[in-house]
Short mmCIF file of C-alpha atoms in Angstrom, two decimals:
data_model
loop_
_atom_site.label_atom_id
_atom_site.label_comp_id
_atom_site.label_asym_id
_atom_site.label_seq_id
_atom_site.Cartn_x
_atom_site.Cartn_y
_atom_site.Cartn_z
CA UNK A 5 -46.89 108.39 73.57
CA UNK A 6 -43.80 110.09 73.44
CA UNK A 7 -45.39 113.60 71.71
CA UNK A 8 -47.43 113.52 75.31
CA UNK A 9 -44.52 113.27 77.14
CA UNK A 10 -43.08 116.19 75.57
CA UNK A 11 -46.07 118.24 75.68
CA UNK A 12 -46.66 117.80 79.72
CA UNK A 13 -44.52 118.82 82.76
CA UNK A 14 -42.98 116.00 84.44
CA UNK A 15 -44.60 116.16 87.88
CA UNK A 16 -48.06 116.03 86.20
CA UNK A 17 -49.91 113.13 86.85
CA UNK A 18 -50.64 112.18 83.59
CA UNK A 19 -47.48 112.28 82.47
CA UNK A 20 -45.96 109.71 85.29
CA UNK A 21 -48.03 106.86 84.36
CA UNK A 22 -47.72 107.73 80.56
CA UNK A 23 -43.41 107.60 81.10
CA UNK A 24 -45.26 103.91 83.01
CA UNK A 25 -47.33 102.97 79.82
CA UNK A 26 -44.16 103.84 76.99
CA UNK A 27 -41.99 101.62 78.82
CA UNK A 28 -44.93 98.39 78.55
CA UNK A 29 -45.51 99.01 74.80
CA UNK A 30 -41.98 99.50 74.61
CA UNK A 31 -41.26 95.82 76.66
CA UNK A 32 -44.59 94.43 74.31
CA UNK A 33 -42.89 95.58 71.07
CA UNK A 34 -39.62 93.72 71.71
CA UNK A 35 -41.82 90.55 72.92
CA UNK A 36 -43.71 91.08 69.49
CA UNK A 37 -40.44 91.33 66.94
CA UNK A 38 -38.64 88.14 68.61
CA UNK A 39 -41.80 85.90 67.99
CA UNK A 40 -42.25 85.63 71.98
CA UNK A 41 -46.46 85.46 71.51
CA UNK A 42 -48.42 82.70 70.56
CA UNK A 43 -50.28 84.35 67.99
CA UNK A 44 -48.67 87.04 66.88
CA UNK A 45 -51.10 89.32 64.75
CA UNK A 46 -53.55 88.59 68.14
CA UNK A 47 -51.36 90.01 70.11
CA UNK A 48 -50.37 92.81 67.83
CA UNK A 49 -53.95 93.47 67.59
CA UNK A 50 -55.20 93.20 70.91
CA UNK A 51 -52.04 95.38 71.83
CA UNK A 52 -52.97 97.99 69.08
CA UNK A 53 -56.42 98.23 70.42
CA UNK A 54 -55.74 98.35 74.25
CA UNK A 55 -53.41 101.40 73.58
CA UNK A 56 -55.55 103.55 71.65
CA UNK A 57 -58.33 103.19 74.56
CA UNK A 58 -55.63 105.29 76.63
CA UNK A 59 -54.46 107.25 73.81
CA UNK A 60 -58.02 108.20 72.92
CA UNK A 61 -59.13 109.39 76.49
CA UNK A 62 -55.52 111.46 76.29
CA UNK A 63 -56.00 113.07 73.31
CA UNK A 64 -59.73 114.07 74.51
CA UNK A 65 -58.79 115.41 77.25
CA UNK A 66 -56.47 117.61 74.98
CA UNK A 67 -59.60 119.01 73.19
CA UNK A 68 -61.72 119.35 76.35
CA UNK A 69 -63.60 116.91 76.79
CA UNK A 70 -64.29 114.97 79.52
CA UNK A 71 -62.73 111.70 80.40
CA UNK A 72 -64.49 108.27 80.79
CA UNK A 73 -65.16 107.97 85.01
CA UNK A 74 -62.42 105.31 84.90
CA UNK A 75 -59.48 108.03 84.58
CA UNK A 76 -61.60 110.86 85.72
CA UNK A 77 -60.15 110.43 89.55
CA UNK A 78 -56.28 110.87 87.65
CA UNK A 79 -57.12 113.65 84.85
CA UNK A 80 -58.79 115.85 87.87
CA UNK A 81 -56.35 115.03 90.16
CA UNK A 82 -52.95 115.36 88.27
CA UNK A 83 -51.92 118.57 90.06
CA UNK A 84 -53.15 117.82 93.83
CA UNK A 85 -49.47 118.82 96.22
CA UNK A 86 -50.12 115.18 97.92
CA UNK A 87 -51.19 112.59 95.72
CA UNK A 88 -46.84 111.42 95.71
CA UNK A 89 -46.31 109.95 92.10
CA UNK A 90 -46.84 105.90 92.77
CA UNK A 91 -50.10 106.55 93.09
CA UNK A 92 -50.74 108.59 89.75
CA UNK A 93 -49.31 105.57 88.08
CA UNK A 94 -51.62 102.57 90.16
CA UNK A 95 -54.33 104.84 89.39
CA UNK A 96 -53.67 104.59 86.56
CA UNK A 97 -53.08 100.77 85.68
CA UNK A 98 -56.17 101.00 87.32
CA UNK A 99 -58.27 101.98 84.53
CA UNK A 100 -56.23 100.47 81.63
CA UNK A 101 -56.20 97.35 82.87
CA UNK A 102 -59.49 97.37 84.90
CA UNK A 103 -61.65 99.20 82.32
CA UNK A 104 -59.52 99.72 78.75
CA UNK A 105 -58.32 95.77 78.47
CA UNK A 106 -61.74 94.31 78.65
CA UNK A 107 -62.99 96.39 75.78
CA UNK A 108 -59.92 96.12 74.08
CA UNK A 109 -60.61 92.24 74.37
CA UNK A 110 -63.93 92.03 73.24
CA UNK A 111 -62.93 94.84 70.21
CA UNK A 112 -60.35 92.20 69.20
CA UNK A 113 -63.07 88.98 68.97
CA UNK A 114 -64.44 91.45 66.74
CA UNK A 115 -61.39 92.47 64.59
CA UNK A 116 -59.92 89.28 64.47
CA UNK A 117 -62.81 86.65 64.39
CA UNK A 118 -62.66 85.25 67.45
CA UNK A 119 -63.40 84.26 70.87
CA UNK A 120 -61.98 85.34 74.30
CA UNK A 121 -60.46 81.43 74.93
CA UNK A 122 -58.38 82.34 71.84
CA UNK A 123 -56.38 85.26 73.19
CA UNK A 124 -55.76 84.15 77.04
CA UNK A 125 -52.42 82.98 75.82
CA UNK A 126 -52.14 86.66 74.80
CA UNK A 127 -53.80 88.40 78.10
CA UNK A 128 -51.93 86.30 79.81
CA UNK A 129 -48.46 86.89 78.86
CA UNK A 130 -49.49 91.12 78.88
CA UNK A 131 -50.78 90.75 81.99
CA UNK A 132 -46.54 89.39 82.89
CA UNK A 133 -45.29 92.41 81.18
CA UNK A 134 -47.38 94.80 83.40
CA UNK A 135 -47.02 92.52 86.54
CA UNK A 136 -43.18 92.76 86.18
CA UNK A 137 -43.51 96.90 85.35
CA UNK A 138 -45.84 97.26 88.45
CA UNK A 139 -43.36 95.59 91.00
CA UNK A 140 -39.97 97.92 89.43
CA UNK A 141 -43.38 101.13 89.42
CA UNK A 142 -43.60 100.08 93.85
CA UNK A 143 -39.81 100.06 93.75
CA UNK A 144 -38.72 103.24 92.11
CA UNK A 145 -41.95 105.48 93.24
CA UNK A 146 -42.46 105.49 97.11
CA UNK A 147 -40.78 107.82 98.83
CA UNK A 148 -37.62 106.80 100.65
CA UNK A 149 -36.93 107.20 104.68
CA UNK A 150 -36.85 110.68 104.55
CA UNK A 151 -40.83 110.72 103.99
CA UNK A 152 -41.31 108.62 106.28
CA UNK A 153 -44.80 110.19 107.53
CA UNK A 154 -45.93 109.85 103.95
CA UNK A 155 -44.78 106.86 103.44
CA UNK A 156 -46.15 104.89 106.26
CA UNK A 157 -49.83 105.55 104.67
CA UNK A 158 -48.95 105.37 101.15
CA UNK A 159 -47.96 102.16 101.72
CA UNK A 160 -50.89 101.12 103.18
CA UNK A 161 -52.80 102.08 100.80
CA UNK A 162 -50.53 100.75 97.31
CA UNK A 163 -50.86 97.64 99.11
CA UNK A 164 -54.71 97.67 99.44
CA UNK A 165 -54.72 97.54 95.49
CA UNK A 166 -53.38 94.27 93.24
CA UNK A 167 -52.96 94.09 90.03
CA UNK A 168 -52.74 90.44 90.06
CA UNK A 169 -56.66 90.77 91.33
CA UNK A 170 -57.69 93.26 88.81
CA UNK A 171 -55.80 90.57 85.97
CA UNK A 172 -58.23 87.36 87.44
CA UNK A 173 -61.04 90.25 87.23
CA UNK A 174 -60.86 92.11 84.07
CA UNK A 175 -60.57 88.32 81.78
CA UNK A 176 -63.23 87.06 83.71
CA UNK A 177 -65.50 91.02 83.05
CA UNK A 178 -64.17 90.51 79.39
CA UNK A 179 -65.72 86.99 79.16
CA UNK A 180 -69.39 88.34 80.22
CA UNK A 181 -69.08 91.46 78.79
CA UNK A 182 -68.66 89.15 74.81
CA UNK A 183 -71.05 86.80 76.53
CA UNK A 184 -73.68 89.82 76.30
CA UNK A 185 -72.77 90.89 73.38
CA UNK A 186 -75.93 90.29 71.44
CA UNK A 187 -78.13 91.92 73.50
CA UNK A 188 -76.74 95.68 73.39
CA UNK A 189 -78.75 96.87 76.10
CA UNK A 190 -77.60 94.99 78.30
CA UNK A 191 -73.98 95.30 77.60
CA UNK A 192 -74.00 99.38 77.49
CA UNK A 193 -75.46 99.16 80.91
CA UNK A 194 -72.09 96.81 82.21
CA UNK A 195 -70.17 98.61 80.50
CA UNK A 196 -70.94 101.77 82.29
CA UNK A 197 -70.31 99.84 85.61
CA UNK A 198 -67.78 98.85 85.14
CA UNK A 199 -66.35 102.52 84.36
CA UNK A 200 -67.88 103.69 87.15
CA UNK A 201 -67.01 100.80 89.34
CA UNK A 202 -63.33 101.05 88.05
CA UNK A 203 -63.20 105.03 88.80
CA UNK A 204 -64.07 104.49 92.93
CA UNK A 205 -61.00 102.63 93.06
CA UNK A 206 -59.13 104.97 90.94
CA UNK A 207 -60.48 107.34 93.46
CA UNK A 208 -59.08 106.01 96.56
CA UNK A 209 -56.10 105.49 95.32
CA UNK A 210 -55.62 108.59 94.77
CA UNK A 211 -56.57 109.77 98.52
CA UNK A 212 -53.83 113.21 99.47
CA UNK A 213 -51.57 111.92 101.60
CA UNK A 214 -49.81 114.98 101.89
CA UNK A 215 -49.78 118.71 101.02
#
């Protein structure tokens, strides 16, 4: 992630999210080292597989590949002059939680040999880190009074998305996808639909508000 940050222009929408996510991974590593997770191995596995999802998308983009639908709005609109930094950050968080975290939970269950219920404590701790970060993102990246003409619709747009609701939905989707693990065709369709639905939300979050 640090190498990616160094390669991107600071105003690049992907760079905005990458800086946010670097903070998440740093805080996650500190909690892991401090023994703050009930099951360190499970937490480390979930954190690593979660991060790998985003890094794989960034690497595919670097190579000229097509990102998943959930990430496509951010990577396509990353340089749009009418999209504010807070929108880029929230769109990235939306894609990473709404889609990637669902798959990371299922991947972790397969890697460790457990069920989603066994990872619930770790999932909640990760969610708490993200919730605290979301609050800081909104405080630090929302425009000041000099951009009131933007801030009014921006406040409305950013306020329409809730990390708490996204987090609850993610947990339900992970459990549902795990239940479909012995029906690969249906699981694949479920994953595709999830990817598309999260992408629609991301596109709305990136609605240009000024030029």
